[in-house]
Short mmCIF file of C-alpha atoms in Angstrom, two decimals:
data_model
loop_
_atom_site.label_atom_id
_atom_site.label_comp_id
_atom_site.label_asym_id
_atom_site.label_seq_id
_atom_site.Cartn_x
_atom_site.Cartn_y
_atom_site.Cartn_z
CA MET A 5 109.38 92.41 102.48
CA ILE A 6 111.88 93.97 102.00
CA ALA A 7 114.52 96.27 104.12
CA VAL A 8 117.88 95.77 105.53
CA MET A 9 119.58 97.67 108.38
CA SER A 10 117.98 99.54 111.17
CA ALA A 11 118.11 103.35 111.46
CA THR A 12 118.41 105.04 114.76
CA GLY A 13 114.72 106.06 114.89
CA MET A 14 115.63 109.56 114.49
CA THR A 15 113.03 112.11 113.36
CA ALA A 16 113.54 114.84 110.91
CA VAL A 17 111.18 117.90 111.15
CA LEU A 18 111.52 119.85 107.91
CA GLY A 19 110.53 123.44 107.02
CA GLY A 20 109.50 124.48 103.53
CA CYS A 21 107.09 126.16 101.33
CA GLY A 22 104.07 125.63 98.97
CA THR A 23 100.23 125.64 99.15
CA THR A 24 97.45 123.13 99.06
CA GLY A 25 94.67 125.41 100.01
CA SER A 26 95.07 125.42 103.82
CA SER A 27 97.70 126.87 106.10
CA ASP A 28 100.25 125.29 108.48
CA VAL A 29 99.75 121.74 108.11
CA THR A 30 102.17 119.27 109.40
CA LEU A 31 102.00 115.74 107.95
CA ARG A 32 103.53 113.06 109.90
CA LEU A 33 105.18 110.21 108.08
CA VAL A 34 106.60 106.99 109.60
CA ALA A 35 108.60 104.87 107.15
CA ALA A 36 110.69 101.81 107.08
CA ASP A 37 114.40 101.85 106.57
CA TYR A 38 115.76 100.06 103.37
CA GLY A 39 119.34 101.19 103.73
CA ASP A 40 122.18 98.96 104.72
CA SER A 41 124.16 101.70 106.63
CA ALA A 42 123.71 105.22 108.17
CA ALA A 43 125.16 106.54 104.81
CA ASN A 44 122.07 105.42 102.72
CA SER A 45 119.50 105.22 105.39
CA SER A 46 115.91 105.88 104.02
CA GLN A 47 115.89 108.91 106.31
CA LYS A 48 118.09 110.77 103.78
CA TYR A 49 115.86 109.88 100.99
CA TRP A 50 112.59 111.10 102.64
CA ASP A 51 114.40 114.14 103.76
CA ARG A 52 115.19 115.11 100.22
CA LEU A 53 111.78 114.18 99.13
CA ALA A 54 110.15 116.15 101.82
CA LYS A 55 112.11 119.34 101.24
CA GLY A 56 111.51 119.06 97.53
CA TYR A 57 107.84 118.92 98.29
CA GLU A 58 107.88 121.68 100.85
CA ALA A 59 109.57 123.88 98.39
CA GLN A 60 106.52 123.93 96.34
CA HIS A 61 104.02 124.02 99.24
CA PRO A 62 104.99 126.72 101.81
CA ASP A 63 101.95 125.90 103.99
CA VAL A 64 102.85 122.23 104.44
CA LYS A 65 105.65 120.63 106.57
CA VAL A 66 106.52 116.87 106.44
CA ASP A 67 107.78 115.34 109.51
CA VAL A 68 109.41 112.03 108.74
CA SER A 69 110.47 109.34 111.26
CA VAL A 70 112.30 106.23 110.03
CA TYR A 71 112.66 102.92 111.85
CA SER A 72 114.08 99.61 111.02
CA TRP A 73 111.86 96.73 109.78
CA ASN A 74 112.36 95.09 113.07
CA ASP A 75 110.47 98.03 114.77
CA VAL A 76 108.27 100.04 112.26
CA ASP A 77 105.21 97.98 112.28
CA ARG A 78 105.21 97.73 115.96
CA LYS A 79 105.85 101.47 116.30
CA VAL A 80 102.96 102.45 114.19
CA LYS A 81 100.62 99.80 115.97
CA ASP A 82 101.48 101.38 119.26
CA MET A 83 100.96 104.93 117.80
CA VAL A 84 97.52 104.04 116.72
CA ALA A 85 96.69 102.17 119.89
CA ALA A 86 97.70 105.41 121.75
CA GLY A 87 95.40 107.46 119.59
CA ASP A 88 98.18 109.24 118.00
CA ALA A 89 98.31 107.83 114.63
CA PRO A 90 100.61 109.30 111.96
CA ASP A 91 98.96 110.85 108.71
CA LEU A 92 100.99 108.19 106.62
CA ALA A 93 102.81 104.90 107.40
CA GLN A 94 104.96 103.01 104.99
CA ILE A 95 104.88 99.60 106.45
CA GLY A 96 104.42 95.89 105.81
CA ALA A 97 100.50 95.39 106.19
CA TYR A 98 97.49 97.54 106.00
CA ALA A 99 94.44 95.33 106.12
CA ASP A 100 93.87 95.29 109.81
CA TYR A 101 93.93 99.17 109.86
CA ALA A 102 91.47 99.09 107.09
CA ALA A 103 89.10 96.71 108.76
CA ALA A 104 89.22 98.99 111.88
CA GLY A 105 88.04 101.94 109.75
CA ASP A 106 91.24 103.62 110.38
CA LEU A 107 92.39 104.41 106.90
CA TYR A 108 91.44 106.51 103.78
CA GLU A 109 90.60 104.63 100.66
CA ALA A 110 93.31 105.21 97.85
CA GLY A 111 90.63 106.68 95.77
CA ASP A 112 89.76 109.27 98.22
CA LEU A 113 93.32 110.50 97.99
CA LEU A 114 95.21 109.91 94.81
CA SER A 115 94.38 111.74 91.52
CA ILE A 116 93.05 109.53 88.75
CA PRO A 117 96.30 109.36 86.68
CA VAL A 118 98.38 108.31 89.84
CA GLN A 119 95.80 105.59 90.89
CA ALA A 120 95.70 104.18 87.46
CA ASP A 121 99.33 103.94 87.22
CA PHE A 122 99.60 101.01 89.64
CA PRO A 123 99.65 97.63 87.98
CA SER A 124 96.32 95.70 88.62
CA GLN A 125 98.13 92.85 90.33
CA LEU A 126 99.54 95.22 92.78
CA ALA A 127 96.45 97.44 93.21
CA GLU A 128 94.29 94.30 93.81
CA ALA A 129 96.73 93.15 96.52
CA GLY A 130 96.08 96.32 98.23
CA GLN A 131 92.41 95.73 98.60
CA TRP A 132 90.41 94.94 101.67
CA ASN A 133 86.64 94.19 101.15
CA HIS A 134 86.81 95.15 97.48
CA ALA A 135 88.10 98.54 98.12
CA GLN A 136 92.01 99.59 97.88
CA TYR A 137 93.37 100.89 101.15
CA GLY A 138 96.96 99.58 100.78
CA ILE A 139 98.97 101.60 98.34
CA PRO A 140 102.06 99.74 96.92
CA PHE A 141 105.24 101.44 97.64
CA ALA A 142 108.15 99.14 97.01
CA ALA A 143 108.41 95.63 95.37
CA SER A 144 110.79 92.98 94.92
CA THR A 145 110.99 89.21 93.78
CA ARG A 146 113.35 86.55 95.15
CA VAL A 147 115.86 84.41 93.33
CA LEU A 148 118.72 82.23 94.52
CA PHE A 149 122.15 84.04 94.70
CA TYR A 150 125.12 81.92 94.48
CA ASN A 151 128.87 82.99 94.94
CA LYS A 152 130.62 82.13 91.70
CA THR A 153 134.13 82.00 93.17
CA LEU A 154 133.10 79.61 95.84
CA PHE A 155 131.20 77.53 93.45
CA SER A 156 134.09 77.22 91.08
CA GLU A 157 136.45 76.32 93.92
CA ALA A 158 134.11 73.57 95.02
CA GLY A 159 133.71 72.40 91.43
CA ILE A 160 129.90 72.72 91.35
CA THR A 161 127.05 74.18 89.46
CA PRO A 162 124.02 76.11 90.42
CA PRO A 163 121.17 73.90 91.74
CA THR A 164 117.95 73.20 90.05
CA THR A 165 116.43 70.75 92.66
CA TRP A 166 116.49 70.45 96.33
CA ASP A 167 118.80 67.54 95.99
CA ASP A 168 121.25 69.55 94.01
CA LEU A 169 121.16 72.25 96.48
CA ALA A 170 121.90 69.97 99.40
CA ALA A 171 124.77 68.37 97.38
CA ASP A 172 126.08 71.80 96.63
CA ALA A 173 125.96 72.85 100.32
CA LYS A 174 127.84 69.71 101.33
CA ALA A 175 130.53 70.42 98.79
CA LEU A 176 130.82 74.03 99.93
CA LYS A 177 131.05 73.01 103.54
CA ALA A 178 133.89 70.63 102.49
CA HIS A 179 135.79 73.61 101.12
CA GLY A 180 135.45 75.55 104.50
CA VAL A 181 132.65 77.83 103.46
CA THR A 182 131.12 79.43 106.53
CA TYR A 183 127.46 79.42 105.55
CA PRO A 184 127.03 76.84 102.64
CA TYR A 185 123.39 77.86 102.49
CA ALA A 186 122.32 80.78 104.67
CA LEU A 187 118.74 80.10 106.10
CA PRO A 188 117.58 83.46 107.86
CA LEU A 189 114.57 82.46 109.87
CA GLY A 190 115.24 85.11 112.60
CA SER A 191 112.65 87.72 113.59
CA GLU A 192 113.42 90.33 110.93
CA GLU A 193 112.02 88.56 107.85
CA ALA A 194 111.42 84.94 108.57
CA GLN A 195 108.03 85.11 106.81
CA ALA A 196 109.74 85.75 103.53
CA GLU A 197 112.23 82.79 103.66
CA THR A 198 109.51 80.61 104.92
CA MET A 199 107.20 81.57 101.96
CA GLN A 200 109.79 81.06 99.30
CA TRP A 201 110.45 77.50 100.75
CA LEU A 202 106.84 76.63 101.02
CA LEU A 203 106.34 77.79 97.22
CA SER A 204 109.24 75.68 96.21
CA GLY A 205 107.83 72.66 97.99
CA GLY A 206 104.40 73.05 96.09
CA GLY A 207 102.56 74.72 99.06
CA GLY A 208 102.14 78.20 100.53
CA TYR A 209 100.34 80.11 103.24
CA THR A 210 96.96 79.74 101.70
CA ASP A 211 95.17 77.87 99.03
CA ASP A 212 93.64 79.27 95.84
CA ILE A 213 90.63 80.82 97.82
CA GLY A 214 92.65 82.34 100.47
CA THR A 215 92.06 79.76 103.42
CA TYR A 216 95.38 79.28 105.43
CA THR A 217 96.96 75.98 104.70
CA ILE A 218 100.21 76.40 106.76
CA ASP A 219 100.19 72.87 108.24
CA SER A 220 99.38 71.21 104.83
CA SER A 221 101.42 67.98 103.93
CA GLN A 222 103.46 69.73 101.44
CA ASN A 223 104.60 72.42 103.96
CA VAL A 224 105.32 69.94 106.69
CA ASP A 225 107.40 67.94 104.16
CA THR A 226 109.23 71.14 103.25
CA PHE A 227 110.28 71.93 106.70
CA THR A 228 110.96 68.43 107.57
CA TRP A 229 113.47 68.30 104.66
CA LEU A 230 115.04 71.60 105.79
CA LYS A 231 115.68 70.38 109.19
CA ASP A 232 116.93 66.90 108.34
CA GLU A 233 118.75 67.70 105.01
CA LEU A 234 120.20 71.07 105.57
CA VAL A 235 120.16 72.30 109.21
CA GLY A 236 120.71 68.72 110.78
CA LYS A 237 123.79 68.14 108.52
CA GLY A 238 125.33 71.50 109.41
CA LEU A 239 124.86 73.00 106.04
CA THR A 240 123.39 76.29 107.14
CA GLY A 241 126.29 77.78 108.96
CA PRO A 242 127.37 78.64 112.60
CA THR A 243 124.27 80.77 113.40
CA ALA A 244 121.04 78.76 114.23
CA PRO A 245 118.44 79.69 111.56
CA GLY A 246 116.10 80.86 114.14
CA ARG A 247 118.66 83.52 115.18
CA LEU A 248 119.97 84.51 111.76
CA ASN A 249 118.40 87.66 110.20
CA ARG A 250 118.21 88.48 106.53
CA ALA A 251 120.37 91.52 106.92
CA THR A 252 123.18 89.66 108.67
CA ALA A 253 122.85 86.85 105.94
CA PHE A 254 123.06 89.40 103.21
CA ALA A 255 126.04 91.15 104.77
CA ALA A 256 127.78 87.67 105.21
CA PHE A 257 127.11 87.10 101.44
CA ALA A 258 128.69 90.43 100.62
CA ASP A 259 131.75 89.40 102.57
CA GLY A 260 132.15 86.16 100.79
CA GLN A 261 131.10 83.87 103.62
CA VAL A 262 127.96 82.47 102.09
CA GLY A 263 127.61 80.09 99.18
CA MET A 264 123.92 80.36 98.45
CA LEU A 265 120.90 82.24 99.80
CA ASN A 266 117.63 83.56 98.64
CA GLY A 267 117.88 87.27 97.88
CA HIS A 268 116.19 90.16 96.41
CA PRO A 269 117.57 92.89 94.20
CA THR A 270 119.12 95.10 97.03
CA LEU A 271 121.66 92.28 97.43
CA ILE A 272 123.14 93.12 94.06
CA LYS A 273 124.59 96.52 95.32
CA GLN A 274 125.85 95.04 98.62
CA ALA A 275 127.76 92.25 96.78
CA GLU A 276 129.20 94.52 94.04
CA LYS A 277 130.40 97.00 96.51
CA LYS A 278 132.48 94.18 98.16
CA GLY A 279 133.67 92.69 94.74
CA VAL A 280 131.73 89.49 95.19
CA LYS A 281 131.33 87.62 91.85
CA PHE A 282 127.70 86.29 91.96
CA GLY A 283 125.13 84.66 89.68
CA ALA A 284 121.36 84.22 90.36
CA VAL A 285 119.09 81.49 89.27
CA PRO A 286 115.35 80.54 90.12
CA MET A 287 114.73 78.84 93.32
CA PRO A 288 115.18 75.03 92.99
CA SER A 289 112.10 72.84 93.26
CA ARG A 290 111.46 69.67 94.92
CA ALA A 291 112.67 66.69 92.95
CA GLY A 292 109.83 65.43 90.71
CA GLN A 293 107.88 68.55 90.58
CA THR A 294 106.43 69.22 87.09
CA THR A 295 106.31 72.83 87.33
CA SER A 296 108.93 75.36 88.19
CA THR A 297 108.96 77.17 91.57
CA PRO A 298 106.97 80.50 91.37
CA SER A 299 108.88 83.42 92.58
CA MET A 300 108.01 85.05 95.67
CA GLY A 301 106.92 88.65 95.31
CA VAL A 302 106.70 91.14 98.09
CA THR A 303 105.18 94.55 98.12
CA ASP A 304 105.40 96.97 101.01
CA TRP A 305 102.60 99.34 101.65
CA MET A 306 101.65 103.09 102.17
CA ALA A 307 98.74 103.60 104.38
CA ALA A 308 97.02 106.78 105.13
CA PHE A 309 95.34 107.32 108.47
CA LYS A 310 91.99 109.28 108.83
CA GLN A 311 92.64 110.56 112.35
CA ASN A 312 94.21 114.00 111.74
CA GLY A 313 91.90 114.65 108.79
CA HIS A 314 94.41 115.89 106.29
CA ALA A 315 93.02 114.23 103.27
CA GLU A 316 93.75 117.09 100.92
CA GLN A 317 97.32 117.44 101.93
CA VAL A 318 97.98 113.76 102.24
CA GLY A 319 96.67 113.23 98.71
CA ASP A 320 98.70 115.95 97.18
CA PHE A 321 101.96 114.55 98.90
CA LEU A 322 101.24 111.21 97.63
CA ASP A 323 100.96 112.34 94.11
CA TYR A 324 104.36 113.87 94.55
CA VAL A 325 105.72 110.68 96.18
CA TYR A 326 104.43 108.64 93.11
CA SER A 327 105.65 110.77 90.28
CA GLU A 328 107.67 108.78 87.68
CA LYS A 329 110.91 110.37 88.75
CA ASN A 330 110.46 109.81 92.54
CA VAL A 331 109.62 106.17 92.06
CA LEU A 332 112.48 105.54 89.99
CA ASP A 333 114.85 107.54 92.26
CA PHE A 334 113.77 105.30 95.32
CA SER A 335 113.95 102.03 93.21
CA ARG A 336 117.41 102.86 91.90
CA GLU A 337 118.72 104.09 95.31
CA TYR A 338 117.71 100.80 97.16
CA GLY A 339 117.78 98.31 94.30
CA LEU A 340 113.97 97.68 94.49
CA LEU A 341 111.20 97.37 91.73
CA PRO A 342 109.03 100.21 90.84
CA VAL A 343 105.33 99.87 91.71
CA THR A 344 103.94 102.00 88.94
CA THR A 345 103.59 101.10 85.29
CA SER A 346 105.21 104.32 83.99
CA ALA A 347 108.38 103.81 86.15
CA SER A 348 108.48 100.10 85.38
CA GLN A 349 108.38 100.98 81.66
CA ALA A 350 111.13 103.59 81.95
CA MET A 351 113.23 100.92 83.86
CA THR A 352 112.59 98.46 81.02
CA ASP A 353 113.44 100.91 78.34
CA SER A 354 116.68 102.18 80.00
CA SER A 355 120.11 101.33 79.04
CA ARG A 356 121.61 102.04 82.56
CA ALA A 357 123.55 98.98 83.89
CA GLN A 358 121.68 99.13 87.10
CA ASP A 359 118.33 98.98 85.52
CA GLU A 360 119.44 96.07 83.25
CA GLN A 361 120.40 94.17 86.38
CA LEU A 362 116.93 94.69 87.96
CA ARG A 363 115.13 93.78 84.71
CA PRO A 364 115.05 89.87 85.45
CA PHE A 365 113.41 90.69 88.69
CA LEU A 366 111.05 93.11 87.20
CA GLU A 367 109.97 90.43 84.54
CA GLN A 368 109.00 87.97 87.32
CA LEU A 369 106.78 90.59 89.39
CA PRO A 370 103.60 90.08 87.24
CA THR A 371 103.51 86.38 87.80
CA SER A 372 105.06 86.15 91.34
CA GLU A 373 103.22 85.02 94.40
CA LEU A 374 102.42 87.75 96.98
CA TYR A 375 101.82 87.50 100.76
CA PRO A 376 98.00 87.38 101.63
CA ALA A 377 98.17 90.99 102.60
CA GLY A 378 94.41 91.70 102.06
CA LYS A 379 93.75 89.27 104.93
CA THR A 380 93.09 91.33 108.17
CA SER A 381 94.71 88.41 110.06
CA TRP A 382 98.02 88.52 108.09
CA ALA A 383 99.91 90.98 110.36
CA ALA A 384 99.27 88.68 113.16
CA VAL A 385 100.02 85.53 111.22
CA SER A 386 103.28 87.08 109.90
CA ALA A 387 104.23 88.06 113.34
CA ASP A 388 103.74 84.47 114.68
CA VAL A 389 105.74 82.96 111.89
CA LYS A 390 108.62 85.43 112.71
CA LYS A 391 108.47 84.28 116.33
CA GLN A 392 108.26 80.60 115.87
CA ILE A 393 109.25 79.08 112.56
CA GLY A 394 112.97 78.98 113.52
CA THR A 395 112.18 76.43 116.07
CA ALA A 396 110.76 74.07 113.55
CA VAL A 397 114.20 73.41 112.12
CA ALA A 398 116.07 73.31 115.37
CA SER A 399 117.88 70.15 116.58
CA THR A 400 115.06 69.54 119.00
CA GLY A 401 112.42 70.93 116.80
CA ASP A 402 109.20 69.41 115.43
CA PRO A 403 108.17 70.80 112.01
CA THR A 404 104.64 69.15 112.16
CA GLY A 405 104.07 70.48 115.81
CA VAL A 406 105.20 74.03 114.88
CA LEU A 407 103.29 74.20 111.58
CA THR A 408 100.09 72.83 113.31
CA ARG A 409 100.41 75.39 116.08
CA LEU A 410 100.72 78.24 113.41
CA GLN A 411 97.94 77.07 111.49
CA SER A 412 95.78 76.83 114.80
CA GLU A 413 96.76 80.41 115.51
CA ALA A 414 96.17 81.52 111.88
CA THR A 415 92.70 80.08 111.77
CA ALA A 416 91.84 81.75 115.18
CA ALA A 417 93.00 85.05 113.80
CA ASP A 418 91.12 84.71 110.71
CA SER A 419 87.91 83.82 112.76
CA ARG A 420 88.47 86.83 114.89
CA ALA A 421 88.98 89.12 111.87
CA LYS A 422 85.78 88.00 110.17
CA THR A 423 83.55 88.25 113.28
CA GLY A 424 85.19 91.37 114.63
#
């Protein structure tokens, strides 16, 4: 997914008004931060939203805690393990909680019009055991961003193949560009950069029936190429990919220090604030591929925990969260794609410049490849990828060994999930 900078983990306890048929209920929500600074932290978005809801519901308060993407999934996991689950968690994975019986089904909470407003692709991605537990919250697709000024100075054009990308990176390095191609395989979001490269090499995390194929020959070839042709030739910048987080890479792009990188829509606003002239093209494919690289799609999730028993209040609050206006407000605030059909149509029909910029990403979403979020093992597999994948491209790294180890761990995690 999808987020940028960390908040300080501060908690806002909000007072308000309204009624849902019971008195003095406090809903606790833990959410991820999509902001790139304190000025636009997601805490401010949720504070505004909660106050608007409370104004209509005097017997319900909404207590919001926002954490960075580096911390939020672990924070929720620790809360659940301690028997102190929040009512709602806006996080990166849901299936392990669904399998444990911790979550409400979406149909037990949402009104019929709200549930029907999710595109089928996203609703199906939120299913575990043929029932929807993961409620899509924010979405994005990925493209290759490039710095037009740096490309012009180096006399190069946007790449369409891996060989083109390597040649462009070499030319950018010769012109003194700090990060010819930024390869963020650090702990923040390595699973995303990894997936986009796996797709571009004709592979992926799983096959068509959902079996993990992390150590497939295509995937090994992809990471061998990255190690030998980009990292090994000094074309990925001064920071080792395993220590480079996406937030840092995005900030460097906005500062004019990056020639190329995979990015999602939030990078548009960051780059424009700094006056960077940029373009965006589909992710290049391996030379000789007969089909274009599918875009990677990312959906983050809202999950509702049963522990506190506030189903009525949770459902009513979620109907408010997923109103067309609120979905559009969030998408526009953070440069992300709407997860409801009504908001997507409103964005498509809009003449606002910002909405027009997001339209190419929005058009890719229906055919994009998503994480295998419905697998209860995915959270553990994603965490393992974040920890280990950067070592595959290090100078002493062994792509075959790292991918084989990840495959073994993924297979074991999948087996435990199925038998547990």
